[in-house]
Amino acid sequence: MQTVLIVEDHEETRQWLAGIVRDAFASPDLLEAGTLEQARALLKQRTVSLALVDLSLPDGSGMQLLQSLQESSPETYLVVTTIFDDDRHLFDALQAGANGYLLKDQPRQVMVDSLSGIASGRPPLSPAIARRILRHFQQAPVRAVENPLSEREVEVLLLLAKGLGRSEIAELLNVSVNTAASHIKSIYRKLNVSGRAEATLEAVQMGIVPQSQPRR
């Protein structure tokens, strides 16, 4: 991760997260914001590789920042860092474009391991959050929805679910990066989602991707 933005209003927590980021990544360029306004001002000047976003901020919800970053900078990896562990915050965040969801009450080393796993394609999810997602889909009946994706788009979606980026997908399928990006954009549009995590969850619920689909 080259540049990491931490959006957290509590100074002590922000410094705790900064230490975790330094342990997880080699020499990251750290940017810090305590409000949405400060975060937006920084993002006008810099593009960030990773953003850690608190949901409860003095001047609004971190959901707003997730949505705007998802639209303006789809390559930015978005991770929610929060105290909220309920379904509404979790699934709203995934729908807003979050690639990961970490609870701040975890031990420090668990947070470090979760963030460092991004490099190997492992989405950063707190164990309690991963269990909540599994429970949600185990309880929910599989919807009888016709698969709207083409055969090629299903191939791309399976690789996305494994954590591969567009360049890796392009190389594996022997197509250009632009073509891979076009397939990903089409998948998001057809599934009415805005990010990889949400697309994978939607595909699992539709039976396109098995629940046991391994991730890299």
mmCIF file of C-alpha atoms in Angstrom:
data_model
loop_
_atom_site.group_PDB
_atom_site.id
_atom_site.type_symbol
_atom_site.label_atom_id
_atom_site.label_comp_id
_atom_site.label_asym_id
_atom_site.label_seq_id
_atom_site.Cartn_x
_atom_site.Cartn_y
_atom_site.Cartn_z
ATOM 1 C CA MET A 1 0.000 0.000 0.000
ATOM 2 C CA GLN A 2 1.617 3.269 -1.090
ATOM 3 C CA THR A 3 -0.735 5.838 0.417
ATOM 4 C CA VAL A 4 -3.155 5.128 3.257
ATOM 5 C CA LEU A 5 -5.878 7.488 4.484
ATOM 6 C CA ILE A 6 -7.211 7.059 8.032
ATOM 7 C CA VAL A 7 -10.545 8.785 8.691
ATOM 8 C CA GLU A 8 -11.193 8.661 12.436
ATOM 9 C CA ASP A 9 -12.356 11.473 14.723
ATOM 10 C CA HIS A 10 -10.815 10.217 17.977
ATOM 11 C CA GLU A 11 -7.141 11.233 18.070
ATOM 12 C CA GLU A 12 -6.052 8.343 20.290
ATOM 13 C CA THR A 13 -7.828 5.769 18.103
ATOM 14 C CA ARG A 14 -6.440 7.405 14.960
ATOM 15 C CA GLN A 15 -2.887 7.064 16.253
ATOM 16 C CA TRP A 16 -3.612 3.438 17.255
ATOM 17 C CA LEU A 17 -4.757 2.738 13.691
ATOM 18 C CA ALA A 18 -1.723 4.557 12.272
ATOM 19 C CA GLY A 19 0.570 2.251 14.258
ATOM 20 C CA ILE A 20 -1.307 -0.780 12.967
ATOM 21 C CA VAL A 21 -0.956 0.432 9.361
ATOM 22 C CA ARG A 22 2.801 0.954 9.839
ATOM 23 C CA ASP A 23 3.108 -2.616 11.131
ATOM 24 C CA ALA A 24 0.981 -4.067 8.322
ATOM 25 C CA PHE A 25 2.675 -2.332 5.377
ATOM 26 C CA ALA A 26 6.243 -1.368 4.524
ATOM 27 C CA SER A 27 6.794 2.409 4.807
ATOM 28 C CA PRO A 28 3.240 3.556 4.039
ATOM 29 C CA ASP A 29 2.580 7.210 3.226
ATOM 30 C CA LEU A 30 -0.011 8.050 5.896
ATOM 31 C CA LEU A 31 -2.732 10.694 5.633
ATOM 32 C CA GLU A 32 -5.030 11.399 8.580
ATOM 33 C CA ALA A 33 -8.414 13.099 8.828
ATOM 34 C CA GLY A 34 -10.751 13.616 11.768
ATOM 35 C CA THR A 35 -13.808 14.691 9.777
ATOM 36 C CA LEU A 36 -15.439 14.145 6.390
ATOM 37 C CA GLU A 37 -14.460 17.673 5.380
ATOM 38 C CA GLN A 38 -10.793 17.052 6.162
ATOM 39 C CA ALA A 39 -10.882 13.729 4.302
ATOM 40 C CA ARG A 40 -12.443 15.306 1.208
ATOM 41 C CA ALA A 41 -9.858 18.100 1.239
ATOM 42 C CA LEU A 42 -7.018 15.551 1.323
ATOM 43 C CA LEU A 43 -8.614 13.474 -1.447
ATOM 44 C CA LYS A 44 -8.732 16.511 -3.718
ATOM 45 C CA GLN A 45 -4.941 16.597 -3.534
ATOM 46 C CA ARG A 46 -3.999 12.929 -3.338
ATOM 47 C CA THR A 47 -5.118 9.532 -4.600
ATOM 48 C CA VAL A 48 -4.978 6.855 -1.908
ATOM 49 C CA SER A 49 -4.423 3.103 -2.233
ATOM 50 C CA LEU A 50 -6.249 2.227 0.992
ATOM 51 C CA ALA A 51 -8.760 4.117 3.110
ATOM 52 C CA LEU A 52 -9.729 3.140 6.654
ATOM 53 C CA VAL A 53 -13.054 4.821 7.315
ATOM 54 C CA ASP A 54 -14.945 5.198 10.582
ATOM 55 C CA LEU A 55 -18.720 5.299 10.095
ATOM 56 C CA SER A 56 -19.541 7.783 12.846
ATOM 57 C CA LEU A 57 -17.916 11.167 12.209
ATOM 58 C CA PRO A 58 -18.672 14.613 13.650
ATOM 59 C CA ASP A 59 -19.904 16.051 10.340
ATOM 60 C CA GLY A 60 -21.634 13.014 8.825
ATOM 61 C CA SER A 61 -21.475 9.307 8.093
ATOM 62 C CA GLY A 62 -18.464 7.492 6.697
ATOM 63 C CA MET A 63 -20.944 5.814 4.314
ATOM 64 C CA GLN A 64 -20.979 9.050 2.307
ATOM 65 C CA LEU A 65 -17.223 8.900 1.893
ATOM 66 C CA LEU A 66 -17.331 5.215 0.894
ATOM 67 C CA GLN A 67 -19.877 5.961 -1.823
ATOM 68 C CA SER A 68 -18.013 8.958 -3.217
ATOM 69 C CA LEU A 69 -14.663 7.125 -3.203
ATOM 70 C CA GLN A 70 -16.229 4.078 -4.863
ATOM 71 C CA GLU A 71 -17.407 6.325 -7.692
ATOM 72 C CA SER A 72 -14.415 8.647 -8.012
ATOM 73 C CA SER A 73 -11.586 6.213 -7.216
ATOM 74 C CA PRO A 74 -12.670 2.582 -7.784
ATOM 75 C CA GLU A 75 -9.077 1.361 -7.377
ATOM 76 C CA THR A 76 -8.966 2.551 -3.745
ATOM 77 C CA TYR A 77 -9.334 -0.337 -1.291
ATOM 78 C CA LEU A 78 -12.009 0.644 1.236
ATOM 79 C CA VAL A 79 -12.071 -0.770 4.765
ATOM 80 C CA VAL A 80 -14.570 0.222 7.448
ATOM 81 C CA THR A 81 -13.143 0.475 10.974
ATOM 82 C CA THR A 82 -15.991 0.781 13.427
ATOM 83 C CA ILE A 83 -17.677 -0.322 16.644
ATOM 84 C CA PHE A 84 -20.935 -1.180 14.839
ATOM 85 C CA ASP A 85 -21.382 -4.941 14.380
ATOM 86 C CA ASP A 86 -25.053 -5.045 13.328
ATOM 87 C CA ASP A 87 -26.459 -6.170 9.973
ATOM 88 C CA ARG A 88 -27.676 -2.730 8.922
ATOM 89 C CA HIS A 89 -24.304 -1.005 9.198
ATOM 90 C CA LEU A 90 -22.463 -4.033 7.771
ATOM 91 C CA PHE A 91 -24.572 -4.548 4.651
ATOM 92 C CA ASP A 92 -25.064 -0.826 4.027
ATOM 93 C CA ALA A 93 -21.265 -0.454 4.081
ATOM 94 C CA LEU A 94 -20.763 -3.351 1.667
ATOM 95 C CA GLN A 95 -23.374 -1.853 -0.641
ATOM 96 C CA ALA A 96 -21.587 1.504 -0.419
ATOM 97 C CA GLY A 97 -18.418 -0.155 -1.731
ATOM 98 C CA ALA A 98 -16.511 -1.384 1.336
ATOM 99 C CA ASN A 99 -13.988 -4.144 0.595
ATOM 100 C CA GLY A 100 -13.497 -4.967 4.264
ATOM 101 C CA TYR A 101 -15.064 -4.433 7.685
ATOM 102 C CA LEU A 102 -13.032 -4.430 10.891
ATOM 103 C CA LEU A 103 -14.270 -3.976 14.444
ATOM 104 C CA LYS A 104 -12.066 -1.718 16.533
ATOM 105 C CA ASP A 105 -12.444 -3.819 19.687
ATOM 106 C CA GLN A 106 -10.141 -6.517 18.308
ATOM 107 C CA PRO A 107 -6.606 -7.156 19.561
ATOM 108 C CA ARG A 108 -3.974 -5.055 17.800
ATOM 109 C CA GLN A 109 -2.227 -8.029 16.170
ATOM 110 C CA VAL A 110 -5.520 -9.278 14.697
ATOM 111 C CA MET A 111 -5.951 -5.877 13.037
ATOM 112 C CA VAL A 112 -2.372 -5.985 11.690
ATOM 113 C CA ASP A 113 -2.866 -9.501 10.296
ATOM 114 C CA SER A 114 -6.208 -8.542 8.734
ATOM 115 C CA LEU A 115 -4.721 -5.560 6.882
ATOM 116 C CA SER A 116 -1.530 -7.311 5.819
ATOM 117 C CA GLY A 117 -3.682 -10.077 4.275
ATOM 118 C CA ILE A 118 -4.978 -7.620 1.661
ATOM 119 C CA ALA A 119 -1.754 -8.093 -0.326
ATOM 120 C CA SER A 120 -2.525 -11.813 -0.723
ATOM 121 C CA GLY A 121 -6.163 -11.184 -1.692
ATOM 122 C CA ARG A 122 -7.701 -11.899 1.732
ATOM 123 C CA PRO A 123 -10.520 -9.436 2.488
ATOM 124 C CA PRO A 124 -10.073 -7.869 5.937
ATOM 125 C CA LEU A 125 -13.088 -9.045 7.926
ATOM 126 C CA SER A 126 -13.313 -9.384 11.697
ATOM 127 C CA PRO A 127 -14.169 -12.981 12.660
ATOM 128 C CA ALA A 128 -17.490 -11.860 14.143
ATOM 129 C CA ILE A 129 -18.332 -10.060 10.891
ATOM 130 C CA ALA A 130 -17.403 -13.078 8.739
ATOM 131 C CA ARG A 131 -19.678 -15.234 10.906
ATOM 132 C CA ARG A 132 -22.488 -12.689 10.573
ATOM 133 C CA ILE A 133 -22.198 -12.721 6.767
ATOM 134 C CA LEU A 134 -22.230 -16.532 6.675
ATOM 135 C CA ARG A 135 -25.201 -16.664 9.032
ATOM 136 C CA HIS A 136 -27.067 -14.147 6.892
ATOM 137 C CA PHE A 137 -26.742 -16.295 3.782
ATOM 138 C CA GLN A 138 -27.319 -19.567 5.600
ATOM 139 C CA GLN A 139 -30.629 -18.209 6.876
ATOM 140 C CA ALA A 140 -31.680 -16.510 3.669
ATOM 141 C CA PRO A 141 -33.385 -18.730 1.073
ATOM 142 C CA VAL A 142 -31.610 -18.945 -2.269
ATOM 143 C CA ARG A 143 -33.482 -16.689 -4.659
ATOM 144 C CA ALA A 144 -34.781 -18.150 -7.873
ATOM 145 C CA VAL A 145 -33.210 -15.447 -10.022
ATOM 146 C CA GLU A 146 -32.087 -16.040 -13.570
ATOM 147 C CA ASN A 147 -28.359 -15.583 -13.995
ATOM 148 C CA PRO A 148 -28.008 -12.332 -16.000
ATOM 149 C CA LEU A 149 -24.292 -12.799 -16.669
ATOM 150 C CA SER A 150 -22.615 -14.093 -19.790
ATOM 151 C CA GLU A 151 -20.308 -17.103 -19.603
ATOM 152 C CA ARG A 152 -17.258 -14.816 -19.759
ATOM 153 C CA GLU A 153 -18.641 -12.547 -17.021
ATOM 154 C CA VAL A 154 -19.160 -15.571 -14.760
ATOM 155 C CA GLU A 155 -15.495 -16.476 -15.317
ATOM 156 C CA VAL A 156 -14.464 -12.951 -14.352
ATOM 157 C CA LEU A 157 -16.752 -12.974 -11.303
ATOM 158 C CA LEU A 158 -15.276 -16.263 -10.065
ATOM 159 C CA LEU A 159 -11.784 -14.723 -10.290
ATOM 160 C CA LEU A 160 -12.986 -11.543 -8.562
ATOM 161 C CA ALA A 161 -14.408 -13.693 -5.746
ATOM 162 C CA LYS A 162 -10.974 -15.266 -5.323
ATOM 163 C CA GLY A 163 -9.507 -11.810 -4.744
ATOM 164 C CA LEU A 164 -7.757 -11.273 -8.100
ATOM 165 C CA GLY A 165 -7.319 -7.752 -9.449
ATOM 166 C CA ARG A 166 -8.210 -6.649 -12.974
ATOM 167 C CA SER A 167 -4.607 -7.006 -14.226
ATOM 168 C CA GLU A 168 -4.361 -10.574 -12.927
ATOM 169 C CA ILE A 169 -7.759 -11.431 -14.428
ATOM 170 C CA ALA A 170 -6.718 -9.975 -17.772
ATOM 171 C CA GLU A 171 -3.539 -12.059 -17.777
ATOM 172 C CA LEU A 172 -5.326 -15.297 -16.842
ATOM 173 C CA LEU A 173 -8.053 -14.829 -19.471
ATOM 174 C CA ASN A 174 -5.596 -13.541 -22.091
ATOM 175 C CA VAL A 175 -7.483 -10.290 -22.639
ATOM 176 C CA SER A 176 -6.497 -6.651 -22.217
ATOM 177 C CA VAL A 177 -6.823 -4.881 -18.874
ATOM 178 C CA ASN A 178 -9.431 -2.586 -20.440
ATOM 179 C CA THR A 179 -11.481 -5.598 -21.527
ATOM 180 C CA ALA A 180 -11.289 -7.090 -18.028
ATOM 181 C CA ALA A 181 -12.346 -3.727 -16.571
ATOM 182 C CA SER A 182 -15.270 -3.600 -19.009
ATOM 183 C CA HIS A 183 -16.445 -7.067 -17.913
ATOM 184 C CA ILE A 184 -16.196 -6.040 -14.233
ATOM 185 C CA LYS A 185 -18.193 -2.873 -14.897
ATOM 186 C CA SER A 186 -20.852 -4.909 -16.732
ATOM 187 C CA ILE A 187 -21.038 -7.409 -13.851
ATOM 188 C CA TYR A 188 -21.564 -4.625 -11.317
ATOM 189 C CA ARG A 189 -24.262 -3.073 -13.502
ATOM 190 C CA LYS A 190 -26.138 -6.338 -14.086
ATOM 191 C CA LEU A 191 -25.994 -7.328 -10.403
ATOM 192 C CA ASN A 192 -26.806 -3.752 -9.322
ATOM 193 C CA VAL A 193 -23.811 -3.614 -6.991
ATOM 194 C CA SER A 194 -20.940 -1.196 -6.528
ATOM 195 C CA GLY A 195 -17.979 -3.312 -5.437
ATOM 196 C CA ARG A 196 -16.199 -6.661 -5.361
ATOM 197 C CA ALA A 197 -17.421 -7.766 -1.925
ATOM 198 C CA GLU A 198 -21.033 -6.958 -2.710
ATOM 199 C CA ALA A 199 -20.801 -8.652 -6.134
ATOM 200 C CA THR A 200 -19.422 -11.806 -4.517
ATOM 201 C CA LEU A 201 -22.163 -11.876 -1.892
ATOM 202 C CA GLU A 202 -24.840 -11.312 -4.537
ATOM 203 C CA ALA A 203 -23.374 -14.086 -6.692
ATOM 204 C CA VAL A 204 -23.339 -16.492 -3.733
ATOM 205 C CA GLN A 205 -26.965 -15.721 -3.003
ATOM 206 C CA MET A 206 -27.879 -16.301 -6.652
ATOM 207 C CA GLY A 207 -25.975 -19.589 -6.729
ATOM 208 C CA ILE A 208 -23.452 -18.385 -9.321
ATOM 209 C CA VAL A 209 -20.551 -18.702 -6.880
ATOM 210 C CA PRO A 210 -20.652 -21.540 -4.297
ATOM 211 C CA GLN A 211 -20.460 -20.550 -0.633
ATOM 212 C CA SER A 212 -17.301 -22.639 -0.352
ATOM 213 C CA GLN A 213 -15.614 -20.644 -3.144
ATOM 214 C CA PRO A 214 -12.031 -20.414 -1.955
ATOM 215 C CA ARG A 215 -10.319 -17.019 -1.730
ATOM 216 C CA ARG A 216 -6.649 -16.410 -2.372
#
